[in-house]
């Protein structure tokens, strides 16, 4: 160095001034002690990721210090991973990203902020979600969730309708119809039931007059419906009922001897004439047992038949059960020497005067009288004849009186419906001389027959 002293490093970095008193010329010279900054002039060996720090002093030096985010002696520096060593200050909801010598904090998805502070983003409120139309968006910390609405199925971002009716996951009552709709289903009670579809109860159409049964039908309530059944005596399908003619189709229970009378919805049985009973059972009436039950003449025999009777005139009576006069009709077998005497229902034969026998055979009596007695006898015969005529006239008159009396009694009997005992005594005089006399039994027989003929009407043989 020519005129200037060589610069030397000042440890303290101060500038010093020196004078050279040894110079020949006494001049004041300025000497400057200048510190060299190795860091500034690049005369250091610090790591590129280190900081060079100049040291001012007598010895003049520098110091290397690894930068923040690095570790080492300054000459050798390696990156510090703050994220791995929890040396970062990132928010909990942020992600730490290590850089050379540093790190960055980035808020996670669903959060917003500078990384050191991160706030949740409500994607549902800001329409930042991708939920399906039929899904519900639910904000969660740092994110959101999509859930398909009721009636739909899927992952939330795609939702399709669920057919609850087909899958039998509906809430309908067992007596309801399930109808699938978009996102749900409808329940409607079946006909015959009432309710909201989820609960259905049976309607009693019979008691609520909701049936259409015929008037002559019985309504029976069933589960969810009703049935109509025609009442006994009617036929049809319940809504329309027709009367059954039991008599015509032989479905009645009448006795074979009864008349069937069809009625509305039923029938009645009445025993035929000549039978008695309730119609279901009929027994023959024996009209011959009582006089009131038949109108046979007293001179007829009553013969009971099934359901009726017949009258048969007794022997000795004609077609009308009137007495046959065998004497006038020459249908008797009396002797020619006998007198035929007609009686009720028959005749008697009596031998004429001067004859003896049973009437059918008569023999002449021997004549043992003298001439005077014979004359007397002839006169006596005349007197006897006159006496007989007189007796006959008396009988006619008595008969007329009896007829009138009996008619009066019969009228009285009809009005009072009771029988009047009849007792008639007729006294017959004894015949004179040789006129044949009527026996007491003959008189009584004739009187009895006369009474019966008067009491009973003229009988004609009729089969009823």
mmCIF file of N, CA and C in Angstrom, residues 300-372:
data_model
loop_
_atom_site.group_PDB
_atom_site.id
_atom_site.type_symbol
_atom_site.label_atom_id
_atom_site.label_comp_id
_atom_site.label_asym_id
_atom_site.label_seq_id
_atom_site.Cartn_x
_atom_site.Cartn_y
_atom_site.Cartn_z
ATOM 1 N N UNK A 300 -183.922 -95.616 7.190
ATOM 2 C CA UNK A 300 -182.736 -95.914 6.383
ATOM 3 C C UNK A 300 -181.577 -96.250 7.298
ATOM 4 N N UNK A 301 -180.652 -97.012 6.753
ATOM 5 C CA UNK A 301 -179.416 -97.319 7.463
ATOM 6 C C UNK A 301 -178.315 -96.383 6.972
ATOM 7 N N UNK A 302 -177.588 -95.791 7.926
ATOM 8 C CA UNK A 302 -176.462 -94.890 7.591
ATOM 9 C C UNK A 302 -175.202 -95.731 7.482
ATOM 10 N N UNK A 303 -174.492 -95.566 6.350
ATOM 11 C CA UNK A 303 -173.250 -96.303 6.118
ATOM 12 C C UNK A 303 -172.105 -95.299 5.984
ATOM 13 N N UNK A 304 -171.183 -95.316 6.921
ATOM 14 C CA UNK A 304 -170.060 -94.375 6.891
ATOM 15 C C UNK A 304 -169.088 -94.757 5.780
ATOM 16 N N UNK A 305 -168.601 -93.728 5.064
ATOM 17 C CA UNK A 305 -167.591 -93.916 4.020
ATOM 18 C C UNK A 305 -166.452 -92.943 4.305
ATOM 19 N N UNK A 306 -165.344 -93.079 3.578
ATOM 20 C CA UNK A 306 -164.190 -92.198 3.788
ATOM 21 C C UNK A 306 -164.564 -90.775 3.414
ATOM 22 N N UNK A 307 -164.677 -89.923 4.415
ATOM 23 C CA UNK A 307 -164.985 -88.520 4.175
ATOM 24 C C UNK A 307 -166.454 -88.246 3.965
ATOM 25 N N UNK A 308 -167.311 -89.249 4.050
ATOM 26 C CA UNK A 308 -168.731 -89.007 3.815
ATOM 27 C C UNK A 308 -169.544 -90.144 4.437
ATOM 28 N N UNK A 309 -170.777 -90.315 3.927
ATOM 29 C CA UNK A 309 -171.639 -91.407 4.376
ATOM 30 C C UNK A 309 -172.705 -91.604 3.301
ATOM 31 N N UNK A 310 -173.399 -92.713 3.404
ATOM 32 C CA UNK A 310 -174.514 -92.975 2.485
ATOM 33 C C UNK A 310 -175.684 -93.549 3.284
ATOM 34 N N UNK A 311 -176.873 -93.292 2.744
ATOM 35 C CA UNK A 311 -178.104 -93.752 3.394
ATOM 36 C C UNK A 311 -178.724 -94.868 2.541
ATOM 37 N N UNK A 312 -179.057 -95.970 3.143
ATOM 38 C CA UNK A 312 -179.671 -97.102 2.446
ATOM 39 C C UNK A 312 -180.992 -97.444 3.132
ATOM 40 N N UNK A 313 -182.067 -97.368 2.339
ATOM 41 C CA UNK A 313 -183.384 -97.647 2.914
ATOM 42 C C UNK A 313 -183.448 -99.090 3.415
ATOM 43 N N UNK A 314 -184.098 -99.225 4.536
ATOM 44 C CA UNK A 314 -184.241 -100.545 5.128
ATOM 45 C C UNK A 314 -185.182 -101.392 4.288
ATOM 46 N N UNK A 315 -185.143 -102.699 4.446
ATOM 47 C CA UNK A 315 -186.085 -103.572 3.718
ATOM 48 C C UNK A 315 -187.536 -103.201 4.035
ATOM 49 N N UNK A 316 -188.353 -103.157 3.004
ATOM 50 C CA UNK A 316 -189.742 -102.781 3.176
ATOM 51 C C UNK A 316 -190.010 -101.338 2.861
ATOM 52 N N UNK A 317 -188.937 -100.602 2.452
ATOM 53 C CA UNK A 317 -189.104 -99.191 2.108
ATOM 54 C C UNK A 317 -188.646 -98.996 0.664
ATOM 55 N N UNK A 318 -189.341 -98.062 0.020
ATOM 56 C CA UNK A 318 -189.058 -97.820 -1.396
ATOM 57 C C UNK A 318 -187.848 -96.942 -1.604
ATOM 58 N N UNK A 319 -187.874 -96.417 -2.811
ATOM 59 C CA UNK A 319 -186.711 -95.610 -3.187
ATOM 60 C C UNK A 319 -186.530 -94.432 -2.262
ATOM 61 N N UNK A 320 -187.645 -93.822 -1.863
ATOM 62 C CA UNK A 320 -187.592 -92.663 -0.977
ATOM 63 C C UNK A 320 -187.720 -93.052 0.485
ATOM 64 N N UNK A 321 -187.550 -94.334 0.788
ATOM 65 C CA UNK A 321 -187.672 -94.856 2.150
ATOM 66 C C UNK A 321 -189.069 -94.635 2.706
ATOM 67 N N UNK A 322 -190.050 -94.568 1.818
ATOM 68 C CA UNK A 322 -191.446 -94.511 2.275
ATOM 69 C C UNK A 322 -191.988 -95.944 2.321
ATOM 70 N N UNK A 323 -192.930 -96.141 3.205
ATOM 71 C CA UNK A 323 -193.464 -97.491 3.410
ATOM 72 C C UNK A 323 -194.084 -98.028 2.128
ATOM 73 N N UNK A 324 -193.763 -99.267 1.817
ATOM 74 C CA UNK A 324 -194.355 -99.947 0.651
ATOM 75 C C UNK A 324 -195.627 -100.673 1.112
ATOM 76 N N UNK A 325 -196.722 -100.362 0.451
ATOM 77 C CA UNK A 325 -198.002 -101.029 0.785
ATOM 78 C C UNK A 325 -198.089 -102.311 -0.032
ATOM 79 N N UNK A 326 -197.527 -103.355 0.599
ATOM 80 C CA UNK A 326 -197.519 -104.641 -0.087
ATOM 81 C C UNK A 326 -198.934 -105.157 -0.359
ATOM 82 N N UNK A 327 -199.879 -104.711 0.466
ATOM 83 C CA UNK A 327 -201.254 -105.211 0.317
ATOM 84 C C UNK A 327 -201.902 -104.677 -0.950
ATOM 85 N N UNK A 328 -201.658 -103.386 -1.246
ATOM 86 C CA UNK A 328 -202.289 -102.809 -2.434
ATOM 87 C C UNK A 328 -201.527 -103.164 -3.696
ATOM 88 N N UNK A 329 -200.263 -103.467 -3.544
ATOM 89 C CA UNK A 329 -199.462 -103.778 -4.717
ATOM 90 C C UNK A 329 -199.444 -105.250 -5.039
ATOM 91 N N UNK A 330 -200.195 -106.032 -4.320
ATOM 92 C CA UNK A 330 -200.261 -107.473 -4.567
ATOM 93 C C UNK A 330 -198.895 -108.117 -4.501
ATOM 94 N N UNK A 331 -198.027 -107.553 -3.627
ATOM 95 C CA UNK A 331 -196.692 -108.124 -3.488
ATOM 96 C C UNK A 331 -196.575 -108.901 -2.190
ATOM 97 N N UNK A 332 -197.756 -109.318 -1.662
ATOM 98 C CA UNK A 332 -197.734 -110.080 -0.415
ATOM 99 C C UNK A 332 -198.031 -111.532 -0.744
ATOM 100 N N UNK A 333 -197.885 -112.369 0.275
ATOM 101 C CA UNK A 333 -198.160 -113.798 0.084
ATOM 102 C C UNK A 333 -199.251 -114.284 1.053
ATOM 103 N N UNK A 334 -200.190 -113.329 1.360
ATOM 104 C CA UNK A 334 -201.306 -113.716 2.236
ATOM 105 C C UNK A 334 -202.246 -114.691 1.493
ATOM 106 N N UNK A 335 -202.889 -115.507 2.276
ATOM 107 C CA UNK A 335 -203.890 -116.435 1.701
ATOM 108 C C UNK A 335 -205.057 -115.640 1.141
ATOM 109 N N UNK A 336 -205.677 -116.221 0.124
ATOM 110 C CA UNK A 336 -206.838 -115.542 -0.436
ATOM 111 C C UNK A 336 -207.967 -115.462 0.572
ATOM 112 N N UNK A 337 -207.893 -116.306 1.585
ATOM 113 C CA UNK A 337 -208.899 -116.286 2.645
ATOM 114 C C UNK A 337 -208.379 -115.518 3.857
ATOM 115 N N UNK A 338 -207.438 -114.611 3.566
ATOM 116 C CA UNK A 338 -206.882 -113.800 4.637
ATOM 117 C C UNK A 338 -206.899 -112.331 4.236
ATOM 118 N N UNK A 339 -206.797 -111.515 5.218
ATOM 119 C CA UNK A 339 -206.759 -110.066 4.998
ATOM 120 C C UNK A 339 -205.320 -109.591 5.139
ATOM 121 N N UNK A 340 -204.862 -108.837 4.140
ATOM 122 C CA UNK A 340 -203.493 -108.278 4.172
ATOM 123 C C UNK A 340 -203.559 -106.944 4.896
ATOM 124 N N UNK A 341 -202.802 -106.817 5.930
ATOM 125 C CA UNK A 341 -202.761 -105.587 6.715
ATOM 126 C C UNK A 341 -201.359 -104.960 6.580
ATOM 127 N N UNK A 342 -201.311 -103.814 5.922
ATOM 128 C CA UNK A 342 -200.015 -103.123 5.734
ATOM 129 C C UNK A 342 -199.562 -102.511 7.050
ATOM 130 N N UNK A 343 -198.308 -102.674 7.348
ATOM 131 C CA UNK A 343 -197.691 -102.038 8.513
ATOM 132 C C UNK A 343 -196.408 -101.343 8.050
ATOM 133 N N UNK A 344 -195.849 -100.485 8.914
ATOM 134 C CA UNK A 344 -194.641 -99.725 8.560
ATOM 135 C C UNK A 344 -193.496 -100.679 8.310
ATOM 136 N N UNK A 345 -193.054 -100.697 7.053
ATOM 137 C CA UNK A 345 -191.934 -101.533 6.697
ATOM 138 C C UNK A 345 -192.302 -102.987 6.450
ATOM 139 N N UNK A 346 -193.554 -103.318 6.363
ATOM 140 C CA UNK A 346 -193.936 -104.708 6.119
ATOM 141 C C UNK A 346 -195.460 -104.871 6.052
ATOM 142 N N UNK A 347 -195.948 -106.071 6.314
ATOM 143 C CA UNK A 347 -197.385 -106.339 6.296
ATOM 144 C C UNK A 347 -197.647 -107.546 7.167
ATOM 145 N N UNK A 348 -198.933 -107.692 7.542
ATOM 146 C CA UNK A 348 -199.405 -108.850 8.310
ATOM 147 C C UNK A 348 -200.559 -109.529 7.571
ATOM 148 N N UNK A 349 -200.602 -110.785 7.708
ATOM 149 C CA UNK A 349 -201.711 -111.555 7.114
ATOM 150 C C UNK A 349 -202.592 -112.120 8.252
ATOM 151 N N UNK A 350 -203.851 -111.823 8.197
ATOM 152 C CA UNK A 350 -204.807 -112.334 9.192
ATOM 153 C C UNK A 350 -205.958 -113.057 8.464
ATOM 154 N N UNK A 351 -206.158 -114.263 8.915
ATOM 155 C CA UNK A 351 -207.231 -115.061 8.283
ATOM 156 C C UNK A 351 -208.582 -114.362 8.442
ATOM 157 N N UNK A 352 -209.368 -114.440 7.392
ATOM 158 C CA UNK A 352 -210.692 -113.815 7.424
ATOM 159 C C UNK A 352 -211.591 -114.546 8.418
ATOM 160 N N UNK A 353 -212.714 -113.888 8.713
ATOM 161 C CA UNK A 353 -213.685 -114.493 9.630
ATOM 162 C C UNK A 353 -214.166 -115.813 9.057
ATOM 163 N N UNK A 354 -214.148 -116.788 9.877
ATOM 164 C CA UNK A 354 -214.555 -118.119 9.460
ATOM 165 C C UNK A 354 -213.393 -118.973 9.029
ATOM 166 N N UNK A 355 -212.201 -118.364 9.116
ATOM 167 C CA UNK A 355 -210.992 -119.093 8.732
ATOM 168 C C UNK A 355 -209.994 -119.004 9.878
ATOM 169 N N UNK A 356 -209.170 -119.964 9.879
ATOM 170 C CA UNK A 356 -208.148 -119.999 10.909
ATOM 171 C C UNK A 356 -206.836 -120.407 10.273
ATOM 172 N N UNK A 357 -205.748 -119.867 10.836
ATOM 173 C CA UNK A 357 -204.413 -120.178 10.318
ATOM 174 C C UNK A 357 -203.452 -119.032 10.604
ATOM 175 N N UNK A 358 -202.290 -119.071 9.921
ATOM 176 C CA UNK A 358 -201.267 -118.043 10.151
ATOM 177 C C UNK A 358 -201.405 -116.865 9.210
ATOM 178 N N UNK A 359 -202.432 -116.872 8.411
ATOM 179 C CA UNK A 359 -202.654 -115.768 7.482
ATOM 180 C C UNK A 359 -202.172 -116.074 6.099
ATOM 181 N N UNK A 360 -201.150 -116.820 6.031
ATOM 182 C CA UNK A 360 -200.657 -117.240 4.728
ATOM 183 C C UNK A 360 -201.319 -118.546 4.316
ATOM 184 N N UNK A 361 -201.697 -119.284 5.288
ATOM 185 C CA UNK A 361 -202.497 -120.499 5.065
ATOM 186 C C UNK A 361 -203.703 -120.405 6.001
ATOM 187 N N UNK A 362 -204.915 -120.327 5.434
ATOM 188 C CA UNK A 362 -206.142 -120.187 6.225
ATOM 189 C C UNK A 362 -207.117 -121.327 5.864
ATOM 190 N N UNK A 363 -207.636 -121.951 6.843
ATOM 191 C CA UNK A 363 -208.608 -123.043 6.647
ATOM 192 C C UNK A 363 -209.943 -122.625 7.255
ATOM 193 N N UNK A 364 -211.032 -123.031 6.582
ATOM 194 C CA UNK A 364 -212.381 -122.655 7.027
ATOM 195 C C UNK A 364 -212.713 -123.349 8.331
ATOM 196 N N UNK A 365 -213.385 -122.583 9.201
ATOM 197 C CA UNK A 365 -213.851 -123.145 10.463
ATOM 198 C C UNK A 365 -215.152 -123.906 10.224
ATOM 199 N N UNK A 366 -215.420 -125.022 10.934
ATOM 200 C CA UNK A 366 -216.711 -125.730 10.763
ATOM 201 C C UNK A 366 -217.861 -124.887 11.330
ATOM 202 N N UNK A 367 -219.035 -124.864 10.610
ATOM 203 C CA UNK A 367 -220.206 -124.078 11.028
ATOM 204 C C UNK A 367 -221.071 -124.945 11.915
ATOM 205 N N UNK A 368 -221.161 -124.694 13.262
ATOM 206 C CA UNK A 368 -221.890 -125.514 14.227
ATOM 207 C C UNK A 368 -223.114 -124.778 14.759
ATOM 208 N N UNK A 369 -223.421 -123.606 14.141
ATOM 209 C CA UNK A 369 -224.573 -122.856 14.615
ATOM 210 C C UNK A 369 -225.844 -123.271 13.875
ATOM 211 N N UNK A 370 -226.991 -122.916 14.511
ATOM 212 C CA UNK A 370 -228.279 -123.138 13.855
ATOM 213 C C UNK A 370 -228.602 -122.011 12.930
ATOM 214 N N UNK A 371 -229.796 -122.155 12.279
ATOM 215 C CA UNK A 371 -230.198 -121.132 11.303
ATOM 216 C C UNK A 371 -230.352 -119.783 11.945
ATOM 217 N N UNK A 372 -230.912 -119.717 13.146
ATOM 218 C CA UNK A 372 -231.081 -118.415 13.785
ATOM 219 C C UNK A 372 -229.735 -117.778 14.124
#
